[in-house]
Amino acid sequence: MARFEDQNFQVDVYEPSLEIQKVANTAELDDDGKSSRKGNVWTASAHIITAIIGSGVLSLAWGVAQLGWIAGVTTLAVFSGITFYTSNLLTDCYRSPVTGKRNYTYMEAVKNNLGGRVSIACGMVQYAYLCGMIIGYTITASISMAAITKSDCFHKRGHEAPCRVSHNPYMIALGIFEIFLSQIPNFHKLSMLSVVAAIMSFGYSSIGVGLAFAKVISGQGKRTTLSGVEVGISLSAAEKTWRMFRALGDIAFAYTYSQILIEIQDTLKATPPENQVMKKANFMAVSATTAFYMMCGCLGYAAFGDNAPGNLLTGFGFYEPFWLVDLANCFIVVHLVGAYQVFSQPIFSAFESWASKKWSNSKFITKEYLINIGIVKKHKLRINLLRMIWRTLFVIISTILAMVMPFFNDILALLGAIGYWPLTVYFPIQMYIAKGKIGKWSWRWLVLQVINLVCLLVALAAACGSIQGLNKALNTYKPFEAKE
């Protein structure tokens, strides 16, 4: 360690390889020689809820409206059950059954269970999906920030006023803030941010449910049907079919978190066994999420009927009380700020691990600078040049892409279709079959393949519906134009 000081600041420079050698207290190390993990069932549940309850919950009322009471409620329940079941299958793949070695990432678990080539395909899907989620969250957060401005405008000038707001300044502001948060070194340091984000998600979901419930019991609820939006003069049978496909994608998206499950599990303490704790966290998080989703989807549909907005809190189904709508949108922004980090940390970690192995002697990549913060100098900020530069570039590129992709519902459906089947269903089932040596054409094998096939068909249908919706939106879209 080298130290540089003057009257204004003090910087400690660490070489990681030397620092590891100086660790005297072995209790601070885990079974693999790395820093001990301190996560528990509550922090894991917070990470999961932060990942699940996001922008997807805002579109569930629209999704139930397209599918109707029977198909809508059934789809919510089925996807909840499938996600919980396959997540538990994936949880058991965290450690090798032979050596007990930990798999630190989803891609590594696939590699050790299904082979290197399959893991490459998994990695391509996983990281492409995570990048898409980050772009989607940037879009959604900017929509909520713009909705606050529009809500105040409607309150002052009337509900029919032409309140045009550009989302781009909000995306830029969010990107600048995320650049600073992205310097958080790893997933293990995100626990408090995830707890705050999870509380925010429950906050805005509760406000949406409460406003919808108030509208229903006040007698202002709209007509609903068992089959959803009805075909008529304003809606052709083909268009209804495409909408139903997109609704399936929205619901699939709303339950997806398997792509970061292994990374979350890797934050748990070694005792009790990680898979047991993670299964409890899966149950707690998926149960709470399903309850909120049922309330948001069903009460939103009961309140708005066929005209349920694509985004419950920013589509201006509710104008008053404007301050409560503004508060809900503030909660959404805070939650998505945290969710952005939860989804970006696996990408950061993958690239930085690869770079450190490729150029292990490069001080630019490996050297850490500890900067004292405050007069007392008890707190230290850890800076790494590679981490600072590459994460900043990643956030900038993601923000630019978000500025030219503002199609909320259709992007949700496409992301759900791309990520849900392979990451939540296919790979966990295939790893479970390989690990358990389940024979072909056995009853268990057949049941698993039926789940696989059904989810694949749903994913294909959702992808087709979202592509059709994106095509329609692109015909009228003008880049960087202010929205009403």
GROMACS .gro file of C-alpha atoms in nm:
model
  484
    1MET     CA    1   0.000   0.000   0.000
    2ALA     CA    2   0.122   0.344  -0.089
    3ARG     CA    3  -0.007   0.662   0.072
    4PHE     CA    4  -0.014   1.010  -0.075
    5GLU     CA    5  -0.121   1.303   0.141
    6ASP     CA    6  -0.131   1.676   0.156
    7GLN     CA    7  -0.328   1.920   0.367
    8ASN     CA    8  -0.649   1.874   0.170
    9PHE     CA    9  -0.685   1.504   0.100
   10GLN     CA   10  -0.540   1.160   0.157
   11VAL     CA   11  -0.534   0.874  -0.093
   12ASP     CA   12  -0.438   0.513  -0.020
   13VAL     CA   13  -0.341   0.302  -0.321
   14TYR     CA   14  -0.399  -0.071  -0.290
   15GLU     CA   15  -0.269  -0.359  -0.498
   16PRO     CA   16  -0.540  -0.627  -0.457
   17SER     CA   17  -0.298  -0.919  -0.472
   18LEU     CA   18  -0.089  -0.771  -0.189
   19GLU     CA   19  -0.392  -0.675   0.014
   20ILE     CA   20  -0.529  -1.027   0.012
   21GLN     CA   21  -0.202  -1.153   0.156
   22LYS     CA   22  -0.235  -0.914   0.449
   23VAL     CA   23  -0.572  -1.044   0.563
   24ALA     CA   24  -0.500  -1.184   0.906
   25ASN     CA   25  -0.847  -1.269   1.024
   26THR     CA   26  -0.960  -1.582   0.841
   27ALA     CA   27  -1.310  -1.536   0.982
   28GLU     CA   28  -1.353  -1.257   0.732
   29LEU     CA   29  -1.304  -1.501   0.444
   30ASP     CA   30  -1.557  -1.740   0.291
   31ASP     CA   31  -1.509  -2.106   0.199
   32ASP     CA   32  -1.352  -2.007  -0.134
   33GLY     CA   33  -1.110  -1.750   0.008
   34LYS     CA   34  -1.321  -1.449  -0.089
   35SER     CA   35  -1.473  -1.194   0.148
   36SER     CA   36  -1.742  -1.346   0.366
   37ARG     CA   37  -2.102  -1.297   0.259
   38LYS     CA   38  -2.354  -1.141   0.495
   39GLY     CA   39  -2.684  -1.171   0.307
   40ASN     CA   40  -2.995  -1.333   0.457
   41VAL     CA   41  -3.351  -1.422   0.357
   42TRP     CA   42  -3.464  -1.060   0.401
   43THR     CA   43  -3.194  -0.901   0.187
   44ALA     CA   44  -3.246  -1.169  -0.081
   45SER     CA   45  -3.622  -1.104  -0.075
   46ALA     CA   46  -3.556  -0.730  -0.109
   47HIS     CA   47  -3.330  -0.791  -0.411
   48ILE     CA   48  -3.597  -1.011  -0.573
   49ILE     CA   49  -3.883  -0.770  -0.508
   50THR     CA   50  -3.672  -0.483  -0.642
   51ALA     CA   51  -3.613  -0.687  -0.958
   52ILE     CA   52  -3.972  -0.812  -1.003
   53ILE     CA   53  -4.205  -0.533  -0.899
   54GLY     CA   54  -4.107  -0.271  -1.150
   55SER     CA   55  -4.254  -0.107  -1.453
   56GLY     CA   56  -4.434  -0.434  -1.538
   57VAL     CA   57  -4.687  -0.389  -1.258
   58LEU     CA   58  -4.807  -0.064  -1.417
   59SER     CA   59  -4.924  -0.242  -1.734
   60LEU     CA   60  -5.114  -0.528  -1.569
   61ALA     CA   61  -5.452  -0.352  -1.576
   62TRP     CA   62  -5.410  -0.308  -1.952
   63GLY     CA   63  -5.306  -0.673  -1.982
   64VAL     CA   64  -5.608  -0.803  -1.791
   65ALA     CA   65  -5.834  -0.578  -2.002
   66GLN     CA   66  -5.706  -0.743  -2.322
   67LEU     CA   67  -5.743  -1.097  -2.184
   68GLY     CA   68  -6.059  -1.059  -1.974
   69TRP     CA   69  -6.136  -1.186  -1.625
   70ILE     CA   70  -6.094  -1.557  -1.693
   71ALA     CA   71  -5.779  -1.557  -1.907
   72GLY     CA   72  -5.628  -1.256  -1.730
   73VAL     CA   73  -5.648  -1.391  -1.374
   74THR     CA   74  -5.550  -1.741  -1.491
   75THR     CA   75  -5.243  -1.607  -1.674
   76LEU     CA   76  -5.129  -1.412  -1.368
   77ALA     CA   77  -5.163  -1.722  -1.149
   78VAL     CA   78  -4.998  -1.960  -1.398
   79PHE     CA   79  -4.694  -1.741  -1.460
   80SER     CA   80  -4.655  -1.692  -1.085
   81GLY     CA   81  -4.654  -2.067  -1.026
   82ILE     CA   82  -4.416  -2.142  -1.312
   83THR     CA   83  -4.173  -1.871  -1.202
   84PHE     CA   84  -4.169  -1.995  -0.843
   85TYR     CA   85  -4.121  -2.359  -0.948
   86THR     CA   86  -3.843  -2.299  -1.200
   87SER     CA   87  -3.670  -2.052  -0.966
   88ASN     CA   88  -3.648  -2.324  -0.703
   89LEU     CA   89  -3.502  -2.559  -0.965
   90LEU     CA   90  -3.240  -2.296  -1.047
   91THR     CA   91  -3.166  -2.238  -0.679
   92ASP     CA   92  -3.049  -2.600  -0.643
   93CYS     CA   93  -2.794  -2.544  -0.921
   94TYR     CA   94  -2.597  -2.286  -0.721
   95ARG     CA   95  -2.347  -2.540  -0.588
   96SER     CA   96  -2.193  -2.836  -0.768
   97PRO     CA   97  -2.343  -3.163  -0.634
   98VAL     CA   98  -2.001  -3.332  -0.656
   99THR     CA   99  -1.749  -3.074  -0.534
  100GLY     CA  100  -1.978  -2.827  -0.355
  101LYS     CA  101  -1.811  -2.542  -0.547
  102ARG     CA  102  -2.016  -2.225  -0.583
  103ASN     CA  103  -2.135  -2.095  -0.917
  104TYR     CA  104  -2.101  -1.716  -0.893
  105THR     CA  105  -2.315  -1.633  -1.199
  106TYR     CA  106  -2.605  -1.775  -1.397
  107MET     CA  107  -2.374  -1.835  -1.693
  108GLU     CA  108  -2.128  -2.030  -1.477
  109ALA     CA  109  -2.411  -2.251  -1.343
  110VAL     CA  110  -2.519  -2.331  -1.698
  111LYS     CA  111  -2.159  -2.405  -1.800
  112ASN     CA  112  -2.103  -2.651  -1.515
  113ASN     CA  113  -2.434  -2.830  -1.572
  114LEU     CA  114  -2.491  -2.815  -1.948
  115GLY     CA  115  -2.151  -2.742  -2.102
  116GLY     CA  116  -1.952  -2.451  -2.244
  117ARG     CA  117  -2.137  -2.402  -2.574
  118VAL     CA  118  -2.475  -2.384  -2.405
  119SER     CA  119  -2.337  -2.138  -2.151
  120ILE     CA  120  -2.227  -1.904  -2.431
  121ALA     CA  121  -2.581  -1.901  -2.570
  122CYS     CA  122  -2.713  -1.843  -2.218
  123GLY     CA  123  -2.472  -1.555  -2.164
  124MET     CA  124  -2.575  -1.387  -2.488
  125VAL     CA  125  -2.943  -1.406  -2.394
  126GLN     CA  126  -2.888  -1.310  -2.030
  127TYR     CA  127  -2.672  -1.003  -2.086
  128ALA     CA  128  -2.874  -0.885  -2.387
  129TYR     CA  129  -3.184  -0.912  -2.171
  130LEU     CA  130  -3.023  -0.728  -1.880
  131CYS     CA  131  -2.915  -0.447  -2.114
  132GLY     CA  132  -3.269  -0.429  -2.248
  133MET     CA  133  -3.407  -0.410  -1.896
  134ILE     CA  134  -3.177  -0.122  -1.811
  135ILE     CA  135  -3.292   0.067  -2.120
  136GLY     CA  136  -3.654  -0.011  -2.032
  137TYR     CA  137  -3.610   0.115  -1.678
  138THR     CA  138  -3.452   0.436  -1.804
  139ILE     CA  139  -3.756   0.491  -2.028
  140THR     CA  140  -4.002   0.412  -1.751
  141ALA     CA  141  -3.832   0.633  -1.494
  142SER     CA  142  -3.831   0.926  -1.738
  143ILE     CA  143  -4.202   0.870  -1.811
  144SER     CA  144  -4.277   0.889  -1.439
  145MET     CA  145  -4.068   1.202  -1.395
  146ALA     CA  146  -4.241   1.365  -1.692
  147ALA     CA  147  -4.579   1.253  -1.554
  148ILE     CA  148  -4.517   1.459  -1.239
  149THR     CA  149  -4.471   1.771  -1.451
  150LYS     CA  150  -4.779   1.689  -1.662
  151SER     CA  151  -4.988   1.613  -1.353
  152ASP     CA  152  -4.913   1.956  -1.209
  153CYS     CA  153  -4.992   2.111  -1.548
  154PHE     CA  154  -5.329   1.932  -1.571
  155HIS     CA  155  -5.412   2.036  -1.216
  156LYS     CA  156  -5.347   2.403  -1.291
  157ARG     CA  157  -5.476   2.429  -1.648
  158GLY     CA  158  -5.741   2.155  -1.669
  159HIS     CA  159  -5.744   1.795  -1.785
  160GLU     CA  160  -5.777   1.886  -2.153
  161ALA     CA  161  -5.482   2.125  -2.157
  162PRO     CA  162  -5.205   2.050  -2.413
  163CYS     CA  163  -4.931   1.971  -2.161
  164ARG     CA  164  -4.638   1.864  -2.379
  165VAL     CA  165  -4.327   1.737  -2.202
  166SER     CA  166  -4.003   1.601  -2.345
  167HIS     CA  167  -3.870   1.292  -2.169
  168ASN     CA  168  -3.513   1.346  -2.283
  169PRO     CA  169  -3.399   1.589  -2.009
  170TYR     CA  170  -3.525   1.344  -1.747
  171MET     CA  171  -3.337   1.056  -1.909
  172ILE     CA  172  -3.019   1.262  -1.911
  173ALA     CA  173  -3.064   1.359  -1.544
  174LEU     CA  174  -3.127   0.996  -1.451
  175GLY     CA  175  -2.819   0.887  -1.647
  176ILE     CA  176  -2.598   1.137  -1.462
  177PHE     CA  177  -2.726   1.011  -1.127
  178GLU     CA  178  -2.677   0.646  -1.228
  179ILE     CA  179  -2.316   0.718  -1.323
  180PHE     CA  180  -2.243   0.793  -0.957
  181LEU     CA  181  -2.444   0.499  -0.823
  182SER     CA  182  -2.275   0.266  -1.070
  183GLN     CA  183  -1.949   0.311  -0.880
  184ILE     CA  184  -2.090   0.085  -0.606
  185PRO     CA  185  -1.834  -0.197  -0.632
  186ASN     CA  186  -2.055  -0.507  -0.640
  187PHE     CA  187  -2.386  -0.677  -0.563
  188HIS     CA  188  -2.291  -0.730  -0.198
  189LYS     CA  189  -2.298  -0.353  -0.138
  190LEU     CA  190  -2.651  -0.306  -0.278
  191SER     CA  191  -2.854  -0.441   0.015
  192MET     CA  192  -2.964  -0.107   0.158
  193LEU     CA  193  -3.044   0.034  -0.187
  194SER     CA  194  -3.256  -0.275  -0.262
  195VAL     CA  195  -3.442  -0.244   0.069
  196VAL     CA  196  -3.531   0.119  -0.008
  197ALA     CA  197  -3.632   0.027  -0.364
  198ALA     CA  198  -3.851  -0.262  -0.242
  199ILE     CA  199  -4.030  -0.029   0.002
  200MET     CA  200  -4.088   0.218  -0.282
  201SER     CA  201  -4.234  -0.058  -0.503
  202PHE     CA  202  -4.485  -0.151  -0.235
  203GLY     CA  203  -4.560   0.220  -0.191
  204TYR     CA  204  -4.655   0.304  -0.549
  205SER     CA  205  -4.829  -0.032  -0.601
  206SER     CA  206  -5.043   0.038  -0.293
  207ILE     CA  207  -5.129   0.386  -0.419
  208GLY     CA  208  -5.234   0.246  -0.758
  209VAL     CA  209  -5.445  -0.023  -0.593
  210GLY     CA  210  -5.598   0.229  -0.352
  211LEU     CA  211  -5.693   0.477  -0.626
  212ALA     CA  212  -5.846   0.201  -0.838
  213PHE     CA  213  -6.037   0.060  -0.541
  214ALA     CA  214  -6.169   0.406  -0.450
  215LYS     CA  215  -6.292   0.451  -0.807
  216VAL     CA  216  -6.471   0.116  -0.803
  217ILE     CA  217  -6.649   0.156  -0.468
  218SER     CA  218  -6.753   0.511  -0.558
  219GLY     CA  219  -6.954   0.369  -0.849
  220GLN     CA  220  -6.727   0.511  -1.121
  221GLY     CA  221  -6.593   0.174  -1.233
  222LYS     CA  222  -6.635   0.082  -1.600
  223ARG     CA  223  -6.800  -0.216  -1.766
  224THR     CA  224  -6.589  -0.532  -1.778
  225THR     CA  225  -6.635  -0.872  -1.948
  226LEU     CA  226  -6.513  -1.228  -1.906
  227SER     CA  227  -6.336  -1.215  -2.245
  228GLY     CA  228  -6.185  -0.868  -2.221
  229VAL     CA  229  -6.191  -0.586  -2.477
  230GLU     CA  230  -6.470  -0.653  -2.724
  231VAL     CA  231  -6.432  -0.664  -3.101
  232GLY     CA  232  -6.629  -0.389  -3.271
  233ILE     CA  233  -6.606  -0.083  -3.493
  234SER     CA  234  -6.296   0.050  -3.319
  235LEU     CA  235  -6.125  -0.287  -3.274
  236SER     CA  236  -6.084  -0.564  -3.529
  237ALA     CA  237  -6.048  -0.931  -3.440
  238ALA     CA  238  -5.688  -0.928  -3.569
  239GLU     CA  239  -5.597  -0.626  -3.358
  240LYS     CA  240  -5.749  -0.787  -3.047
  241THR     CA  241  -5.539  -1.098  -3.111
  242TRP     CA  242  -5.221  -0.891  -3.136
  243ARG     CA  243  -5.311  -0.709  -2.816
  244MET     CA  244  -5.369  -1.038  -2.634
  245PHE     CA  245  -5.025  -1.156  -2.745
  246ARG     CA  246  -4.867  -0.835  -2.614
  247ALA     CA  247  -5.057  -0.872  -2.285
  248LEU     CA  248  -4.906  -1.218  -2.240
  249GLY     CA  249  -4.563  -1.060  -2.285
  250ASP     CA  250  -4.637  -0.790  -2.028
  251ILE     CA  251  -4.740  -1.048  -1.768
  252ALA     CA  252  -4.439  -1.269  -1.847
  253PHE     CA  253  -4.210  -0.968  -1.803
  254ALA     CA  254  -4.371  -0.885  -1.469
  255TYR     CA  255  -4.251  -1.209  -1.308
  256THR     CA  256  -3.899  -1.236  -1.452
  257TYR     CA  257  -3.598  -1.236  -1.219
  258SER     CA  258  -3.423  -1.568  -1.282
  259GLN     CA  259  -3.152  -1.395  -1.486
  260ILE     CA  260  -3.009  -1.250  -1.163
  261LEU     CA  261  -3.117  -1.522  -0.919
  262ILE     CA  262  -2.775  -1.689  -0.894
  263GLU     CA  263  -2.607  -1.352  -0.840
  264ILE     CA  264  -2.856  -1.276  -0.559
  265GLN     CA  265  -2.803  -1.620  -0.405
  266ASP     CA  266  -2.429  -1.557  -0.406
  267THR     CA  267  -2.481  -1.278  -0.150
  268LEU     CA  268  -2.621  -1.522   0.112
  269LYS     CA  269  -2.423  -1.650   0.408
  270ALA     CA  270  -2.293  -2.006   0.377
  271THR     CA  271  -2.499  -2.125   0.676
  272PRO     CA  272  -2.778  -2.222   0.668
  273PRO     CA  273  -2.738  -2.372   0.317
  274GLU     CA  274  -2.790  -2.109   0.049
  275ASN     CA  275  -3.048  -2.308  -0.147
  276GLN     CA  276  -3.274  -2.346   0.157
  277VAL     CA  277  -3.262  -1.975   0.236
  278MET     CA  278  -3.310  -1.881  -0.129
  279LYS     CA  279  -3.620  -2.098  -0.160
  280LYS     CA  280  -3.772  -1.916   0.137
  281ALA     CA  281  -3.683  -1.584  -0.025
  282ASN     CA  282  -3.838  -1.703  -0.353
  283PHE     CA  283  -4.161  -1.794  -0.175
  284MET     CA  284  -4.182  -1.469   0.021
  285ALA     CA  285  -4.105  -1.247  -0.277
  286VAL     CA  286  -4.320  -1.427  -0.537
  287SER     CA  287  -4.616  -1.454  -0.295
  288ALA     CA  288  -4.605  -1.085  -0.208
  289THR     CA  289  -4.561  -0.993  -0.573
  290THR     CA  290  -4.850  -1.211  -0.690
  291ALA     CA  291  -5.084  -1.056  -0.432
  292PHE     CA  292  -4.996  -0.706  -0.553
  293TYR     CA  293  -5.019  -0.806  -0.918
  294MET     CA  294  -5.367  -0.954  -0.870
  295MET     CA  295  -5.484  -0.638  -0.698
  296CYS     CA  296  -5.325  -0.402  -0.952
  297GLY     CA  297  -5.446  -0.597  -1.254
  298CYS     CA  298  -5.796  -0.679  -1.136
  299LEU     CA  299  -5.882  -0.351  -0.961
  300GLY     CA  300  -5.729  -0.153  -1.248
  301TYR     CA  301  -5.946  -0.338  -1.498
  302ALA     CA  302  -6.255  -0.298  -1.276
  303ALA     CA  303  -6.188   0.077  -1.253
  304PHE     CA  304  -6.121   0.149  -1.622
  305GLY     CA  305  -6.272  -0.141  -1.816
  306ASP     CA  306  -6.173  -0.159  -2.181
  307ASN     CA  307  -6.000   0.180  -2.153
  308ALA     CA  308  -5.744   0.066  -1.894
  309PRO     CA  309  -5.425   0.266  -1.961
  310GLY     CA  310  -5.101   0.100  -2.065
  311ASN     CA  311  -4.931   0.255  -1.762
  312LEU     CA  312  -5.164   0.280  -1.463
  313LEU     CA  313  -5.000   0.578  -1.295
  314THR     CA  314  -4.856   0.768  -1.593
  315GLY     CA  315  -5.134   0.703  -1.847
  316PHE     CA  316  -5.353   0.951  -1.655
  317GLY     CA  317  -5.635   0.724  -1.563
  318PHE     CA  318  -5.607   0.917  -1.237
  319TYR     CA  319  -5.580   1.295  -1.232
  320GLU     CA  320  -5.676   1.361  -0.871
  321PRO     CA  321  -5.562   1.384  -0.603
  322PHE     CA  322  -5.271   1.510  -0.809
  323TRP     CA  323  -5.030   1.519  -0.515
  324LEU     CA  324  -5.088   1.148  -0.448
  325VAL     CA  325  -5.027   1.063  -0.815
  326ASP     CA  326  -4.708   1.272  -0.799
  327LEU     CA  327  -4.599   1.088  -0.483
  328ALA     CA  328  -4.657   0.750  -0.652
  329ASN     CA  329  -4.448   0.856  -0.950
  330CYS     CA  330  -4.170   0.972  -0.715
  331PHE     CA  331  -4.177   0.625  -0.559
  332ILE     CA  332  -4.150   0.470  -0.906
  333VAL     CA  333  -3.845   0.679  -0.989
  334VAL     CA  334  -3.667   0.590  -0.663
  335HIS     CA  335  -3.748   0.221  -0.712
  336LEU     CA  336  -3.624   0.216  -1.069
  337VAL     CA  337  -3.302   0.389  -0.969
  338GLY     CA  338  -3.235   0.092  -0.741
  339ALA     CA  339  -3.359  -0.166  -0.993
  340TYR     CA  340  -3.123  -0.019  -1.252
  341GLN     CA  341  -2.830  -0.110  -1.027
  342VAL     CA  342  -2.963  -0.456  -0.946
  343PHE     CA  343  -2.978  -0.539  -1.317
  344SER     CA  344  -2.654  -0.366  -1.415
  345GLN     CA  345  -2.425  -0.517  -1.150
  346PRO     CA  346  -2.409  -0.863  -1.319
  347ILE     CA  347  -2.302  -0.691  -1.643
  348PHE     CA  348  -2.038  -0.485  -1.465
  349SER     CA  349  -1.907  -0.786  -1.276
  350ALA     CA  350  -1.885  -1.006  -1.588
  351PHE     CA  351  -1.683  -0.754  -1.786
  352GLU     CA  352  -1.453  -0.659  -1.499
  353SER     CA  353  -1.384  -1.023  -1.409
  354TRP     CA  354  -1.296  -1.096  -1.769
  355ALA     CA  355  -1.070  -0.790  -1.791
  356SER     CA  356  -0.887  -0.872  -1.466
  357LYS     CA  357  -0.811  -1.224  -1.591
  358LYS     CA  358  -0.708  -1.100  -1.937
  359TRP     CA  359  -0.477  -0.824  -1.810
  360SER     CA  360  -0.398  -0.931  -1.454
  361ASN     CA  361  -0.077  -0.723  -1.440
  362SER     CA  362  -0.234  -0.399  -1.554
  363LYS     CA  363  -0.249  -0.141  -1.275
  364PHE     CA  364  -0.525   0.043  -1.466
  365ILE     CA  365  -0.747  -0.262  -1.416
  366THR     CA  366  -0.642  -0.398  -1.077
  367LYS     CA  367  -0.529  -0.102  -0.866
  368GLU     CA  368  -0.773   0.038  -0.609
  369TYR     CA  369  -0.758   0.391  -0.468
  370LEU     CA  370  -0.908   0.451  -0.123
  371ILE     CA  371  -1.008   0.812  -0.068
  372ASN     CA  372  -1.097   0.928   0.284
  373ILE     CA  373  -1.433   1.104   0.310
  374GLY     CA  374  -1.511   1.361   0.577
  375ILE     CA  375  -1.308   1.529   0.847
  376VAL     CA  376  -1.301   1.224   1.076
  377LYS     CA  377  -1.183   1.005   0.785
  378LYS     CA  378  -1.374   0.700   0.904
  379HIS     CA  379  -1.537   0.643   0.567
  380LYS     CA  380  -1.342   0.559   0.255
  381LEU     CA  381  -1.442   0.568  -0.110
  382ARG     CA  382  -1.291   0.289  -0.320
  383ILE     CA  383  -1.205   0.399  -0.675
  384ASN     CA  384  -1.086   0.181  -0.964
  385LEU     CA  385  -1.003   0.346  -1.298
  386LEU     CA  386  -1.147   0.066  -1.515
  387ARG     CA  387  -1.466   0.056  -1.310
  388MET     CA  388  -1.508   0.432  -1.320
  389ILE     CA  389  -1.451   0.474  -1.695
  390TRP     CA  390  -1.624   0.166  -1.834
  391ARG     CA  391  -1.933   0.194  -1.613
  392THR     CA  392  -1.968   0.560  -1.703
  393LEU     CA  393  -1.954   0.475  -2.074
  394PHE     CA  394  -2.210   0.196  -2.025
  395VAL     CA  395  -2.460   0.431  -1.858
  396ILE     CA  396  -2.410   0.697  -2.128
  397ILE     CA  397  -2.470   0.448  -2.411
  398SER     CA  398  -2.777   0.301  -2.235
  399THR     CA  399  -2.923   0.649  -2.187
  400ILE     CA  400  -2.874   0.740  -2.553
  401LEU     CA  401  -3.044   0.417  -2.664
  402ALA     CA  402  -3.334   0.483  -2.427
  403MET     CA  403  -3.386   0.825  -2.583
  404VAL     CA  404  -3.467   0.666  -2.919
  405MET     CA  405  -3.679   0.374  -2.786
  406PRO     CA  406  -3.978   0.523  -2.604
  407PHE     CA  407  -4.243   0.254  -2.679
  408PHE     CA  408  -4.346   0.145  -2.333
  409ASN     CA  409  -4.600  -0.140  -2.371
  410ASP     CA  410  -4.444  -0.297  -2.678
  411ILE     CA  411  -4.093  -0.287  -2.532
  412LEU     CA  412  -4.224  -0.455  -2.216
  413ALA     CA  413  -4.380  -0.736  -2.420
  414LEU     CA  414  -4.070  -0.786  -2.633
  415LEU     CA  415  -3.839  -0.795  -2.331
  416GLY     CA  416  -4.067  -1.046  -2.161
  417ALA     CA  417  -4.079  -1.266  -2.469
  418ILE     CA  418  -3.701  -1.260  -2.521
  419GLY     CA  419  -3.602  -1.323  -2.161
  420TYR     CA  420  -3.879  -1.521  -1.994
  421TRP     CA  421  -3.866  -1.856  -2.173
  422PRO     CA  422  -3.492  -1.921  -2.201
  423LEU     CA  423  -3.383  -1.774  -1.867
  424THR     CA  424  -3.680  -1.853  -1.644
  425VAL     CA  425  -3.793  -2.183  -1.796
  426TYR     CA  426  -3.562  -2.356  -2.045
  427PHE     CA  427  -3.220  -2.337  -1.876
  428PRO     CA  428  -3.345  -2.412  -1.520
  429ILE     CA  429  -3.540  -2.716  -1.645
  430GLN     CA  430  -3.251  -2.846  -1.855
  431MET     CA  431  -3.007  -2.805  -1.566
  432TYR     CA  432  -3.247  -2.983  -1.331
  433ILE     CA  433  -3.282  -3.273  -1.576
  434ALA     CA  434  -2.906  -3.298  -1.622
  435LYS     CA  435  -2.829  -3.269  -1.251
  436GLY     CA  436  -3.099  -3.516  -1.144
  437LYS     CA  437  -3.027  -3.754  -1.434
  438ILE     CA  438  -3.397  -3.767  -1.518
  439GLY     CA  439  -3.457  -4.023  -1.792
  440LYS     CA  440  -3.624  -3.932  -2.123
  441TRP     CA  441  -3.995  -4.015  -2.151
  442SER     CA  442  -4.036  -4.057  -1.777
  443TRP     CA  443  -4.341  -3.886  -1.627
  444ARG     CA  444  -4.131  -3.616  -1.463
  445TRP     CA  445  -3.943  -3.552  -1.789
  446LEU     CA  446  -4.272  -3.526  -1.984
  447VAL     CA  447  -4.423  -3.279  -1.737
  448LEU     CA  448  -4.114  -3.060  -1.753
  449GLN     CA  449  -4.116  -3.065  -2.134
  450VAL     CA  450  -4.486  -2.969  -2.142
  451ILE     CA  451  -4.406  -2.664  -1.923
  452ASN     CA  452  -4.117  -2.587  -2.155
  453LEU     CA  453  -4.330  -2.608  -2.469
  454VAL     CA  454  -4.621  -2.405  -2.333
  455CYS     CA  455  -4.390  -2.123  -2.222
  456LEU     CA  456  -4.208  -2.128  -2.557
  457LEU     CA  457  -4.539  -2.087  -2.745
  458VAL     CA  458  -4.640  -1.802  -2.514
  459ALA     CA  459  -4.303  -1.634  -2.570
  460LEU     CA  460  -4.333  -1.663  -2.949
  461ALA     CA  461  -4.687  -1.523  -2.944
  462ALA     CA  462  -4.579  -1.232  -2.722
  463ALA     CA  463  -4.281  -1.159  -2.947
  464CYS     CA  464  -4.505  -1.146  -3.256
  465GLY     CA  465  -4.752  -0.917  -3.082
  466SER     CA  466  -4.485  -0.680  -2.957
  467ILE     CA  467  -4.314  -0.661  -3.297
  468GLN     CA  468  -4.648  -0.575  -3.458
  469GLY     CA  469  -4.704  -0.306  -3.196
  470LEU     CA  470  -4.356  -0.163  -3.245
  471ASN     CA  471  -4.411  -0.153  -3.618
  472LYS     CA  472  -4.727   0.055  -3.572
  473ALA     CA  473  -4.553   0.289  -3.327
  474LEU     CA  474  -4.254   0.340  -3.556
  475ASN     CA  475  -4.483   0.460  -3.837
  476THR     CA  476  -4.585   0.761  -3.629
  477TYR     CA  477  -4.278   0.815  -3.413
  478LYS     CA  478  -4.061   1.124  -3.443
  479PRO     CA  479  -3.732   1.109  -3.247
  480PHE     CA  480  -3.683   1.344  -2.950
  481GLU     CA  481  -4.033   1.492  -2.985
  482ALA     CA  482  -4.213   1.619  -2.675
  483LYS     CA  483  -4.511   1.404  -2.567
  484GLU     CA  484  -4.856   1.513  -2.467
   0.00000   0.00000   0.00000
